[in-house]
Coordinates of C-alpha atoms and ligand atoms in Angstrom, one line a residue:
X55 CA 0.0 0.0 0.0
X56 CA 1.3 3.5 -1.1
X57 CA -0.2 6.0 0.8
X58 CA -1.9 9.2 -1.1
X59 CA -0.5 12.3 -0.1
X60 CA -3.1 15.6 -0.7
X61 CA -1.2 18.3 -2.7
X62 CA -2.3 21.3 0.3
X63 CA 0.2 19.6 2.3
X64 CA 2.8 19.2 0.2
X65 CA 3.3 22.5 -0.8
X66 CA 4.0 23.2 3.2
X67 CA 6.4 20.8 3.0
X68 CA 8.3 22.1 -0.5
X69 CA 9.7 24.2 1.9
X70 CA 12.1 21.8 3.2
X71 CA 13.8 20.9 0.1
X72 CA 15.9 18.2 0.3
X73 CA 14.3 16.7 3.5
X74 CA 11.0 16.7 2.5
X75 CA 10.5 13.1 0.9
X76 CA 12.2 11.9 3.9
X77 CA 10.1 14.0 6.3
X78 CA 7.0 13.0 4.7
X79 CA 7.8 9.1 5.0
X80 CA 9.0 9.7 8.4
X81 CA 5.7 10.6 9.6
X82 CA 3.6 8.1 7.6
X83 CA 6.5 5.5 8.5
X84 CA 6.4 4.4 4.9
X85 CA 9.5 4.5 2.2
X86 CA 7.3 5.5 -0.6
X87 CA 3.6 7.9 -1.4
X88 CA 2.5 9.8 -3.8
X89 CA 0.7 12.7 -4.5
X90 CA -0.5 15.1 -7.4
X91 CA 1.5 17.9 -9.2
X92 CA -0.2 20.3 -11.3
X93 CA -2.4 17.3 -12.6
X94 CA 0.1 14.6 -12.6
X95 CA 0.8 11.4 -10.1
X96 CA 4.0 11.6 -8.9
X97 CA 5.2 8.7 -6.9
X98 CA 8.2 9.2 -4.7
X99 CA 10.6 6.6 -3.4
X100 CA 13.1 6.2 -0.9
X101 CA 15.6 3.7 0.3
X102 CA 17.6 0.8 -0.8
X103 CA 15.0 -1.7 -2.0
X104 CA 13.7 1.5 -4.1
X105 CA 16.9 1.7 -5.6
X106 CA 17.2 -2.0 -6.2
X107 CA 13.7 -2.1 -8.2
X108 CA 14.7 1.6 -9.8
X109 CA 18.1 0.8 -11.1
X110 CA 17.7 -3.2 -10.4
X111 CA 16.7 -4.6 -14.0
X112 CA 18.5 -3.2 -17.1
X113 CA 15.8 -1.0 -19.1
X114 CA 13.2 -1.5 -16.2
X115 CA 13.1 2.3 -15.8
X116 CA 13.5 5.1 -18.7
X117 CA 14.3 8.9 -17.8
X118 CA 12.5 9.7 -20.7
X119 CA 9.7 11.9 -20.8
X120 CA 10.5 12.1 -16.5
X121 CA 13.0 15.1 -15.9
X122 CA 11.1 18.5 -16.7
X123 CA 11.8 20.6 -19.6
X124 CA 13.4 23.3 -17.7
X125 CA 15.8 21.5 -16.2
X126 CA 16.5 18.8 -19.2
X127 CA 17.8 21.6 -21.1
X128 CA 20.7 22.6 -18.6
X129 CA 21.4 19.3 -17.3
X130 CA 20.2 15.9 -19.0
X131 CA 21.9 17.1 -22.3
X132 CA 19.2 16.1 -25.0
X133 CA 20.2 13.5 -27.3
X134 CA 22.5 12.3 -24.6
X135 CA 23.5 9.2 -23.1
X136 CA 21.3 9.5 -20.1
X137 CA 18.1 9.7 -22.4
X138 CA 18.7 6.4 -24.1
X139 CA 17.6 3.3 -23.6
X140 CA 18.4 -0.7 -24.5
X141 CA 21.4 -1.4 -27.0
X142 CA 21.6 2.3 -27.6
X143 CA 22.5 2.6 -24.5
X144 CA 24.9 0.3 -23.3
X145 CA 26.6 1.1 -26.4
X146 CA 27.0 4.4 -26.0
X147 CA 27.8 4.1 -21.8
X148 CA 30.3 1.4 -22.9
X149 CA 32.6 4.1 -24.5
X150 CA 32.0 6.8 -21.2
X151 CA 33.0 3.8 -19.4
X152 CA 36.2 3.1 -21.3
X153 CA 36.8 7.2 -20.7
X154 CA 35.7 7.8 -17.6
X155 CA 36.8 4.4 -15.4
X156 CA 40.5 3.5 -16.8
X157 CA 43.7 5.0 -16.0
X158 CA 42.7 8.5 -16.8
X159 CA 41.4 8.9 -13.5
X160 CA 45.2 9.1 -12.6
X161 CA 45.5 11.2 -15.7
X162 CA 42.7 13.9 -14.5
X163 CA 44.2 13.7 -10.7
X164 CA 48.0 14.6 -12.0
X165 CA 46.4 17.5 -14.0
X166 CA 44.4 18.5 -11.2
X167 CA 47.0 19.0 -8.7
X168 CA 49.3 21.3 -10.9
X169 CA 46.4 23.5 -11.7
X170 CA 46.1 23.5 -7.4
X171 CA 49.4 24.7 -7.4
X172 CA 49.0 27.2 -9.9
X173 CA 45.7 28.9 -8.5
X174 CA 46.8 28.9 -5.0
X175 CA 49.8 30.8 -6.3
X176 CA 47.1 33.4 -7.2
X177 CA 45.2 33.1 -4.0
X178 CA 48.3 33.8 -1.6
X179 CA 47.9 37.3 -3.3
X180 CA 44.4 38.2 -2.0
X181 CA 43.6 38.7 1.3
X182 CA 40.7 36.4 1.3
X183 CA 39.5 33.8 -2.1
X184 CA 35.6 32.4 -1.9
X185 CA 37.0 28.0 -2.0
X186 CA 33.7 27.3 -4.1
X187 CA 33.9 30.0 -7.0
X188 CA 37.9 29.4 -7.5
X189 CA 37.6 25.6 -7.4
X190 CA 35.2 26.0 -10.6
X191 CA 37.4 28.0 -12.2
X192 CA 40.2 25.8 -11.6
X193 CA 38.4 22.9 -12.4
X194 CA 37.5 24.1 -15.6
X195 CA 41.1 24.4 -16.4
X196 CA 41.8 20.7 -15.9
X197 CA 38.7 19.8 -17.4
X198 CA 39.5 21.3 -20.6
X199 CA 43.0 19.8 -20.1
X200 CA 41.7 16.4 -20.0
X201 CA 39.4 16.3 -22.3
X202 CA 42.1 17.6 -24.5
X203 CA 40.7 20.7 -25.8
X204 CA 43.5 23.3 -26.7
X205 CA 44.0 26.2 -23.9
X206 CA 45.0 28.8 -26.5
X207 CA 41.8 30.9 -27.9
X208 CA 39.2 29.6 -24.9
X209 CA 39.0 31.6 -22.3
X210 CA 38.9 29.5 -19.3
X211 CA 37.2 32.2 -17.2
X212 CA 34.3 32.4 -20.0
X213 CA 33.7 28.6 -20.1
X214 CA 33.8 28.2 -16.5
X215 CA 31.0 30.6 -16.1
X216 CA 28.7 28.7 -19.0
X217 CA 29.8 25.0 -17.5
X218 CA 29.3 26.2 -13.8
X219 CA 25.9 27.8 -14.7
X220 CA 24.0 25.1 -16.3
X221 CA 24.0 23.2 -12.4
X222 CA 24.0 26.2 -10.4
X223 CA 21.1 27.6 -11.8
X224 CA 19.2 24.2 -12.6
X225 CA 16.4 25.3 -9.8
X226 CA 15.9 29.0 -11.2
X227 CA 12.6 28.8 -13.3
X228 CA 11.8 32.4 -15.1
X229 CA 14.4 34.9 -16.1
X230 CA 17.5 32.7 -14.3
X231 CA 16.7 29.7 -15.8
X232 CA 16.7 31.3 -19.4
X233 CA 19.7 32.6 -18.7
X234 CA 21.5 29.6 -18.2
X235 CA 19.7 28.3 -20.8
X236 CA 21.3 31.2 -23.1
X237 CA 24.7 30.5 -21.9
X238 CA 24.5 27.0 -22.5
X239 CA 23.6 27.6 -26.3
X240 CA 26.7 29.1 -26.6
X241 CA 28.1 26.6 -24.9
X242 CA 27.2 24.2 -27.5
X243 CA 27.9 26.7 -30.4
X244 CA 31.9 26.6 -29.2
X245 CA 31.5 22.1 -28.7
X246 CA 29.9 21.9 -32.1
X247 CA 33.1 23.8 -33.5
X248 CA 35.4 21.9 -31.7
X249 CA 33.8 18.3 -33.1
X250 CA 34.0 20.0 -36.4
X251 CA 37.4 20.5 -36.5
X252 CA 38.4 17.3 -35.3
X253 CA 36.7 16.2 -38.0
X254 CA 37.8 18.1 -40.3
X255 CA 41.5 17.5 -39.3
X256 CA 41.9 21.5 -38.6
X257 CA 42.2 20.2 -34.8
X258 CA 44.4 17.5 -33.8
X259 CA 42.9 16.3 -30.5
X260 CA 45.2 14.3 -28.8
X261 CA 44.6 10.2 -28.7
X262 CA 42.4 9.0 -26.4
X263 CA 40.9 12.7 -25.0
X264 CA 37.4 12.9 -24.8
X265 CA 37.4 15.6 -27.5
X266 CA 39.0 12.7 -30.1
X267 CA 36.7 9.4 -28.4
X268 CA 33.6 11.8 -28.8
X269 CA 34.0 13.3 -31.6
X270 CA 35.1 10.2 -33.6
X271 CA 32.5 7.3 -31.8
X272 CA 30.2 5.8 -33.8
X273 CA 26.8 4.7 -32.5
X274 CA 24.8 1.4 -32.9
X275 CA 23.8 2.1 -36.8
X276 CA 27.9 2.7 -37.2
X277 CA 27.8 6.2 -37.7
X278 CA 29.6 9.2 -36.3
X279 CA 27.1 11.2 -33.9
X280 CA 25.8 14.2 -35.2
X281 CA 27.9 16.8 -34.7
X282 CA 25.1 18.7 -32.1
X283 CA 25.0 15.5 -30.2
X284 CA 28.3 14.4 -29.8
X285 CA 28.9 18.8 -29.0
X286 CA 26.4 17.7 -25.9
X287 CA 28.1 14.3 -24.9
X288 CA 31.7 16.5 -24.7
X289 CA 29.8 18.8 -22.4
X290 CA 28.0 16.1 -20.6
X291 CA 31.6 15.1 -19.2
X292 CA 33.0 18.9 -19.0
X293 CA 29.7 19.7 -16.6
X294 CA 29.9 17.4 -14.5
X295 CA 33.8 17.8 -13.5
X296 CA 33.5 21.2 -12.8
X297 CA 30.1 20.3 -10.6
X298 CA 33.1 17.9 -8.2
X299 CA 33.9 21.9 -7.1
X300 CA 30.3 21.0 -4.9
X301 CA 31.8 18.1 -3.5
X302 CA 35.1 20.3 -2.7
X303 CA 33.7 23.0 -1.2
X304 CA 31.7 20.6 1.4
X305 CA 34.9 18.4 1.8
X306 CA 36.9 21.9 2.5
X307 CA 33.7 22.8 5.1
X308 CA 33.8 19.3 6.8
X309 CA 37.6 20.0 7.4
X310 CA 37.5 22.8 8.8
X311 CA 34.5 21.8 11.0
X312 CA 35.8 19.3 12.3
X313 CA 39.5 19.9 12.6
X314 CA 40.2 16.4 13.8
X315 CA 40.3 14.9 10.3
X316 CA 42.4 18.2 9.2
X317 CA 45.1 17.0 11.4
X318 CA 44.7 13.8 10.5
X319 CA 45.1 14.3 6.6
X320 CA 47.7 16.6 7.1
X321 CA 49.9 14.7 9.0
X322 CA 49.6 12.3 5.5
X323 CA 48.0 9.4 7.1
X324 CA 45.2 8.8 4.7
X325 CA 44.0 5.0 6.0
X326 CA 40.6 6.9 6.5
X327 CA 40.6 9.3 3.0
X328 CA 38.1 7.3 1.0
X329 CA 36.0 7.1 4.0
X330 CA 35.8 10.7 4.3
X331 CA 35.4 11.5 0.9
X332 CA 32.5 8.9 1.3
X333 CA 31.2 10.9 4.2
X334 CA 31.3 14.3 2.5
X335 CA 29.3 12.4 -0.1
X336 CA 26.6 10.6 2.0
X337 CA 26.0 13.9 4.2
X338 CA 26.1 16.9 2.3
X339 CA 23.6 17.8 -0.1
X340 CA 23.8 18.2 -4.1
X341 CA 21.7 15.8 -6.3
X342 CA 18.3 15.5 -4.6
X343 CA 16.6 12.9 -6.6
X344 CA 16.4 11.1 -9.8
X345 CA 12.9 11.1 -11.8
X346 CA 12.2 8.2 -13.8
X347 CA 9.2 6.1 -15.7
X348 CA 8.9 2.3 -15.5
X349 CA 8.8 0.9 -18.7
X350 CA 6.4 -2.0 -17.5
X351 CA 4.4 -2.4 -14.7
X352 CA 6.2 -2.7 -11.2
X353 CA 5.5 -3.4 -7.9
X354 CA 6.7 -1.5 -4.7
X355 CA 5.3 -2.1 -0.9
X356 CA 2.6 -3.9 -2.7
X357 CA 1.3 -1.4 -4.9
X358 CA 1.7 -1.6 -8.3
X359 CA 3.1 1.1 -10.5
X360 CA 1.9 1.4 -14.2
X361 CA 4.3 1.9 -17.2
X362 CA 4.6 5.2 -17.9
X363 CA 3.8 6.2 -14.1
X364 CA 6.5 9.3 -12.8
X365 CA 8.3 8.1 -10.1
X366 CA 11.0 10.0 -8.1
X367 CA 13.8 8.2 -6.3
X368 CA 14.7 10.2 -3.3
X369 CA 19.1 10.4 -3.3
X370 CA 19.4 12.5 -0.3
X371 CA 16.6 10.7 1.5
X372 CA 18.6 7.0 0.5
X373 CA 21.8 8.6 2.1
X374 CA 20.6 9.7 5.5
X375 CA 17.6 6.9 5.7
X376 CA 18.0 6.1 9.2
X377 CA 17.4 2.2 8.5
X378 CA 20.6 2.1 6.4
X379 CA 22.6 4.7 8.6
X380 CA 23.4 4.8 12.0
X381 CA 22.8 9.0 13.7
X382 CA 22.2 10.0 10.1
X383 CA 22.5 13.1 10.6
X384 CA 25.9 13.0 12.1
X385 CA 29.1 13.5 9.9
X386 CA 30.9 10.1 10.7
X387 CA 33.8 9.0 8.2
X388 CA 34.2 6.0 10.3
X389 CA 30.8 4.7 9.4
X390 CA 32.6 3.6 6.0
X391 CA 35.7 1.8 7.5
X392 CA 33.7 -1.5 7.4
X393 CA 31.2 -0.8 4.6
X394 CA 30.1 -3.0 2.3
X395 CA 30.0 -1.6 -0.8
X396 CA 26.1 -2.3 -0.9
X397 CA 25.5 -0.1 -4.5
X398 CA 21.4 0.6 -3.1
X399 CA 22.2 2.2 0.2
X400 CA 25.2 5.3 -0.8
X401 CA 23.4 6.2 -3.8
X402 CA 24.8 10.3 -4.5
X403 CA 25.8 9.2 -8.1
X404 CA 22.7 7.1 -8.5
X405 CA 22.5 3.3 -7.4
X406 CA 23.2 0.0 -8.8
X407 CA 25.5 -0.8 -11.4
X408 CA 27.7 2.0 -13.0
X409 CA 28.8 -0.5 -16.3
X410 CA 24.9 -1.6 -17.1
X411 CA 22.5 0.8 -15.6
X412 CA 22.5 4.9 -15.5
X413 CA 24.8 5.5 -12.2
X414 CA 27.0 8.5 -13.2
X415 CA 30.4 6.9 -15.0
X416 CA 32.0 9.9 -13.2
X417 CA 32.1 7.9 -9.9
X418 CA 35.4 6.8 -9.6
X419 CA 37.1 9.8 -11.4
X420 CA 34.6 12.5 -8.7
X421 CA 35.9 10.3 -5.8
X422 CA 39.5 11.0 -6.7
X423 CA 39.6 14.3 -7.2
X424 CA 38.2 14.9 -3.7
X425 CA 40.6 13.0 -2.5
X426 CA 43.3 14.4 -3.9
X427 CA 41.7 18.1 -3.3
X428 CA 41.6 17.1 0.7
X429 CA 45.3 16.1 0.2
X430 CA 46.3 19.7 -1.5
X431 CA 43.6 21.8 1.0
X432 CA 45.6 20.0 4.3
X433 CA 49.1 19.2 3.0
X434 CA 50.0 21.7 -0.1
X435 CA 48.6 25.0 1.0
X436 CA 47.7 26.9 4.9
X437 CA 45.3 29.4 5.4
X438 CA 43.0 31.3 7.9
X439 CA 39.2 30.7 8.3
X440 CA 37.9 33.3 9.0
X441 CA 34.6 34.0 10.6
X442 CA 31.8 33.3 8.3
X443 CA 28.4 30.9 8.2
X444 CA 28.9 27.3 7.3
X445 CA 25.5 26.4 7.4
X446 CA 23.9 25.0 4.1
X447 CA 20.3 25.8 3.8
X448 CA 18.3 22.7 2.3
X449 CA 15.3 24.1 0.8
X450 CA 17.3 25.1 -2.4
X451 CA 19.0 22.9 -4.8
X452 CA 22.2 22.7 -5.4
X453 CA 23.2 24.4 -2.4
X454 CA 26.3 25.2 -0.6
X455 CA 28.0 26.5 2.9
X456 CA 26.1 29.8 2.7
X457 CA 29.6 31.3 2.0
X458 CA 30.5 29.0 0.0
X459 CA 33.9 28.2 1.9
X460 CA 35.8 31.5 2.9
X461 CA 39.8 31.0 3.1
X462 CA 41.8 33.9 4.4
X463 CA 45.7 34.6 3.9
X464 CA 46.5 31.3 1.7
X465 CA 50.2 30.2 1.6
X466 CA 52.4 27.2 1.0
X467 CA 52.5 24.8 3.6
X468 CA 55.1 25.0 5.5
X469 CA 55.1 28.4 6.4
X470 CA 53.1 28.9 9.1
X471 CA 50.1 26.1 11.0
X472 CA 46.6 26.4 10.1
X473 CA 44.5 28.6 12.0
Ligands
LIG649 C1 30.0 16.1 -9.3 C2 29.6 15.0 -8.8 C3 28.6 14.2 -9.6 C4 27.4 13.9 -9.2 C5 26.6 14.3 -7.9 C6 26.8 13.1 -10.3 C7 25.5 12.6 -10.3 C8 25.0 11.9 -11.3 C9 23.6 11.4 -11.3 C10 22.6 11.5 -10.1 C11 23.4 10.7 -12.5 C12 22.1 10.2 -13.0 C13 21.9 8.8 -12.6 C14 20.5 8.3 -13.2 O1 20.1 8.8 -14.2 O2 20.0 7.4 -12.6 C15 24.6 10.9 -13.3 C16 24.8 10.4 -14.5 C17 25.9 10.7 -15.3 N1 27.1 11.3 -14.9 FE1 27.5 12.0 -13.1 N2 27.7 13.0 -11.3 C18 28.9 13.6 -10.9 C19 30.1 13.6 -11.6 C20 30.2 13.2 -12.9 C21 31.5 13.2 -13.6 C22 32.8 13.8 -13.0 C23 31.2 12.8 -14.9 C24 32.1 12.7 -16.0 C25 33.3 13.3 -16.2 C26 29.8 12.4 -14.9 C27 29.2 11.9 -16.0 C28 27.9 11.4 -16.0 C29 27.3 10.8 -17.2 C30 27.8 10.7 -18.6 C31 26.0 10.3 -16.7 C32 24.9 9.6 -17.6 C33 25.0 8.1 -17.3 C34 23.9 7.3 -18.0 O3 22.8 7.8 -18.3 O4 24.1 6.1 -18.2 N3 29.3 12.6 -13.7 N4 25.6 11.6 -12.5

C-alpha cells in the first residue's frame, strides 16, 4: 500500500527541500507515497529496496519523458546518453565507461594538482578567495586539459561561467533559468566547433581525450554522432567535472568543521581518506533525486506502478535513511571503515550498477579528485578561516555553505600552521 499524499500539504512541505521526501515518509513510516503535481501522479521513493527495483533490472526504468523541460535543457543534455535506452545505451555508456573508469582517473588527478598549485599561487595574493567559486574556475582548467581541448583561444574564465551555470542555476525557473539556458547555447555553439574541426582534421585532438573518443564514436547504426550530439556528450563530461567543485567546497567545510580529520590528513596518514570523501558524499547535499518512468508495470510495498507512471527516487533521502545509517544526521567517516559496498544504500551518483545501468560513469574519477583536493587543502597550502556561516540551507537545490567556503591569507605549507 502506497499511501496518497493531498497536494495542500505538500506544498508546506516544499519548503524543506531536500528533507521533504524523507520528512513525509517519516511521519507516515512508509518509504514511498504519492501525490498530485499540477495534474500529474507523482510517486516518490526512498531507500535501498527503491533503488534495487529503480536501477535493479536493465531497461526496467527510462528517464524519458521524467526530468522537466526546464531542467532537461541545462542538465540531461538532450540526445544524450542518459536519455537512451536498451542497446543504444549500453553502447554508448560502454565508450564513457572506457573514458571515464581506466587509467585517466590518474590522468585527471596529475592534472588536477598542478592547476592546485598554480591557483593557490594566485590566492596567496588576495587577502581572502571564496574556495567554491575558485575551485570551478580551476576545475574548468583541468577539465579542458583532460578532455584535450586546446587552452590557447578559450577563455577558461568564459567557459567556467557557462559550464558552472548550467548546475548552479538548474532550480531557477523564469528569467535565471533562461539565462543559463542562453549561456548554454553558446556553450554548444563553441562544442559543435570543436567536433567539427576534429573532423575536419583543422584540430588534432590528442589520442584517447574525450574531444577525439567523442568526436570520432560511432553509434549502434555505425555512424559518427551528429555533430550537435556528440557537441552535448563532450559537455556532458566537461559539466559534471566542474560540478566535483560541490563536493570540494563541502569536503573543504567538513575539514574545517571538524579539525580532527584536518590534522589527521595533514599529517599524511590517509587510512581513513576514502572514507571521508565517502562521508562528505553521503552527508552533504547536491543531487536531490532522480525522476524516472517504468517501462512495465512494477510493484513496490505492494502497490503496483503502471508503465509510464513518474516516479521520483529520493538520493538525499537513501543517504541519511535512518534504516541504512546509523545517527544519520551526524558527519561520521568511520561509518565507511567496514562498509560494504552495498551499490542501493550510498546512492549520491545514482545506485546499482555504474557498467549496465544509469549510475554517473563519473564515480570513480569524482571520488578521486576529492581525495586528492583534501590532500592539497591539508598538506599543499595553509590558510585562515575566518569567521563566516557554514550552514547549508536545504530548501534550495544545489546548495552550498552559505559562504561557499571563505579562506583567508593562503600560503604554501610550511610556512606557518593552520589557523
Ligand atoms: C560532481 C559529482 C557528480 C554527481 C553528484 C553526479 C551525479 C549523477 C547522477 C545522479 C546521475 C544520473 C543517474 C541516473 O540517471 O539514474 C549521473 C549520470 C551521469 N554522470 Fe554524473 N555525477 C557527478 C560527476 C560526474 C562526472 C565527473 C562525470 C564525467 C566526467 C559524470 C558523467 C555522467 C554521465 C555521462 C551520466 C549519464 C550516465 C547514464 O545515463 O548512463 N558525472 N551523474
Amino acid at each position: 500500500m502506497i499511501p496518497q499524499v493531498p497536494l495542500r500539504r505538500l506544498s508546506a512541505l516544499l519548503s524543506q527541500g531536500y528533507a521533504f521526501v524523507s520528512r513525509t515518509c517519516d511521519e507516515l513510516g512508509t518509504d514511498a507515497f504519492r501525490t498530485s503535481v499540477a495534474g500529474r501522479e507523482v510517486t516518490f521513493l526512498r531507500g535501498a529496496e527503491a533503488s534495487g527495483l529503480f536501477y535493479g533490472g536493465q531497461g526496467r526504468f527510462t528517464r524519458s519523458g521524467a526530468v522537466p523541460t526546464f531542467m532537461q535543457h541545462l542538465l540531461q543534455d538532450e540526445g544524450s546518453v542518459q536519455g537512451l535506452d536498451g542497446a543504444a545505451h549500453q553502447h554508448r555508456k560502454a565508450m564513457f565507461r572506457a573514458l571515464l573508469t581506466s587509467c585517466d582517473a590518474g590522468t585527471i588527478v596529475d592534472l588536477f594538482a598542478e592547476d592546485f598549485a598554480r591557483a593557490s599561487t594566485y590566492w596567496a595574493g588576495q587577502d581572502q578567495v571564496v574556495l567554491h567559486d575558485q575551485a570551478e574556475l580551476l576545475l574548468t582548467r583541468t577539465a579542458l586539459r583532460w578532455a584535450g581541448v586546446p587552452l590557447v583561444g578559450t577563455s577558461v574564465r568564459h567557459r567556467a561561467r557557462e559550464l558552472s551555470a548550467m548546475v548552479d542555476w538548474i532550480g531557477l525557473l523564469g528569467p535565471g533559468n533562461w539565462a543559463a539556458r542562453a549561456l548554454r547555447r553558446r556553450t554548444e555553439a563553441w562544442a559543435v566547433g570543436l567536433v567539427r574541426a576534429v573532423r575536419t582534421g583543422e584540430l588534432a585532438a590528442p589520442s584517447g581525450s574525450a574531444l577525439a573518443v567523442i568526436s570520432q564514436f560511432r553509434d549502434t547504426g555505425a555512424e559518427l554522432l551528429d555533430e550537435q550530439v556528440a557537441a552535448v556528450e563532450l559537455i556532458n563530461v566537461l559539466r559534471p567535472i566542474v560540478a566535483v567543485s560541490y563536493f570540494i567546497t563541502f569536503a573543504a567545510a567538513a575539514l574545517i568543521t571538524y579539525p580532527h580529520w584536518q590534522e589527521t590528513f595533514a599529517s599524511g596518514e590517509e587510512t581513513d581518506l576514502s572514507s571521508f570523501v565517502h562521508e562528505v558524499r553521503r552527508y552533504y547535499p547536491f543531487f536531490p533525486a532522480v525522476p524516472g518512468r517504468p517501462t512495465q508495470p512494477v510493484t513496490f510495498a505492494g502497490a503496483e506502478l503502471n508503465a509510464g507512471a513518474l516516479v521520483v527516487l529520493d538520493l538525499y533521502g537513501t543517504n541519511h535513511h535512518p534504516a541504512l545509517w546509523q545517527q544519520p544526521e551526524q558527519f561520521r567517516p568511520e561509518r565507511f571503515r567496514d562498509w560494504s559496498g552495498d551499490p542501493h544504500t550510498l546512492i549520491p551518483q545514482g545506485g546499482g550498477d555504474r557498467a549496465t545501468d544509469h549510475r554517473c560513469p563519473g564515480e570513480p574519477m569524482t571520488i578521486a579528485l576529492m581525495a586528492e583536493a583534501v590532500r592539497q587543502l591539508t598538506r599543499t597550502i595553509r590558510y585562515r578561516v575566518p569567521a563566516q556561516d557554514l550552514s547549508v540551507p536545504l530548501n534550495r537545490a544545489p546548495t552550498l555553505p552559505r559562504e561557499r567556503v571563505l579562506l583567508a591569507d593562503v600560503r604554501p605549507a610550511g610556512s606557518r600552521q593552520n589557523s
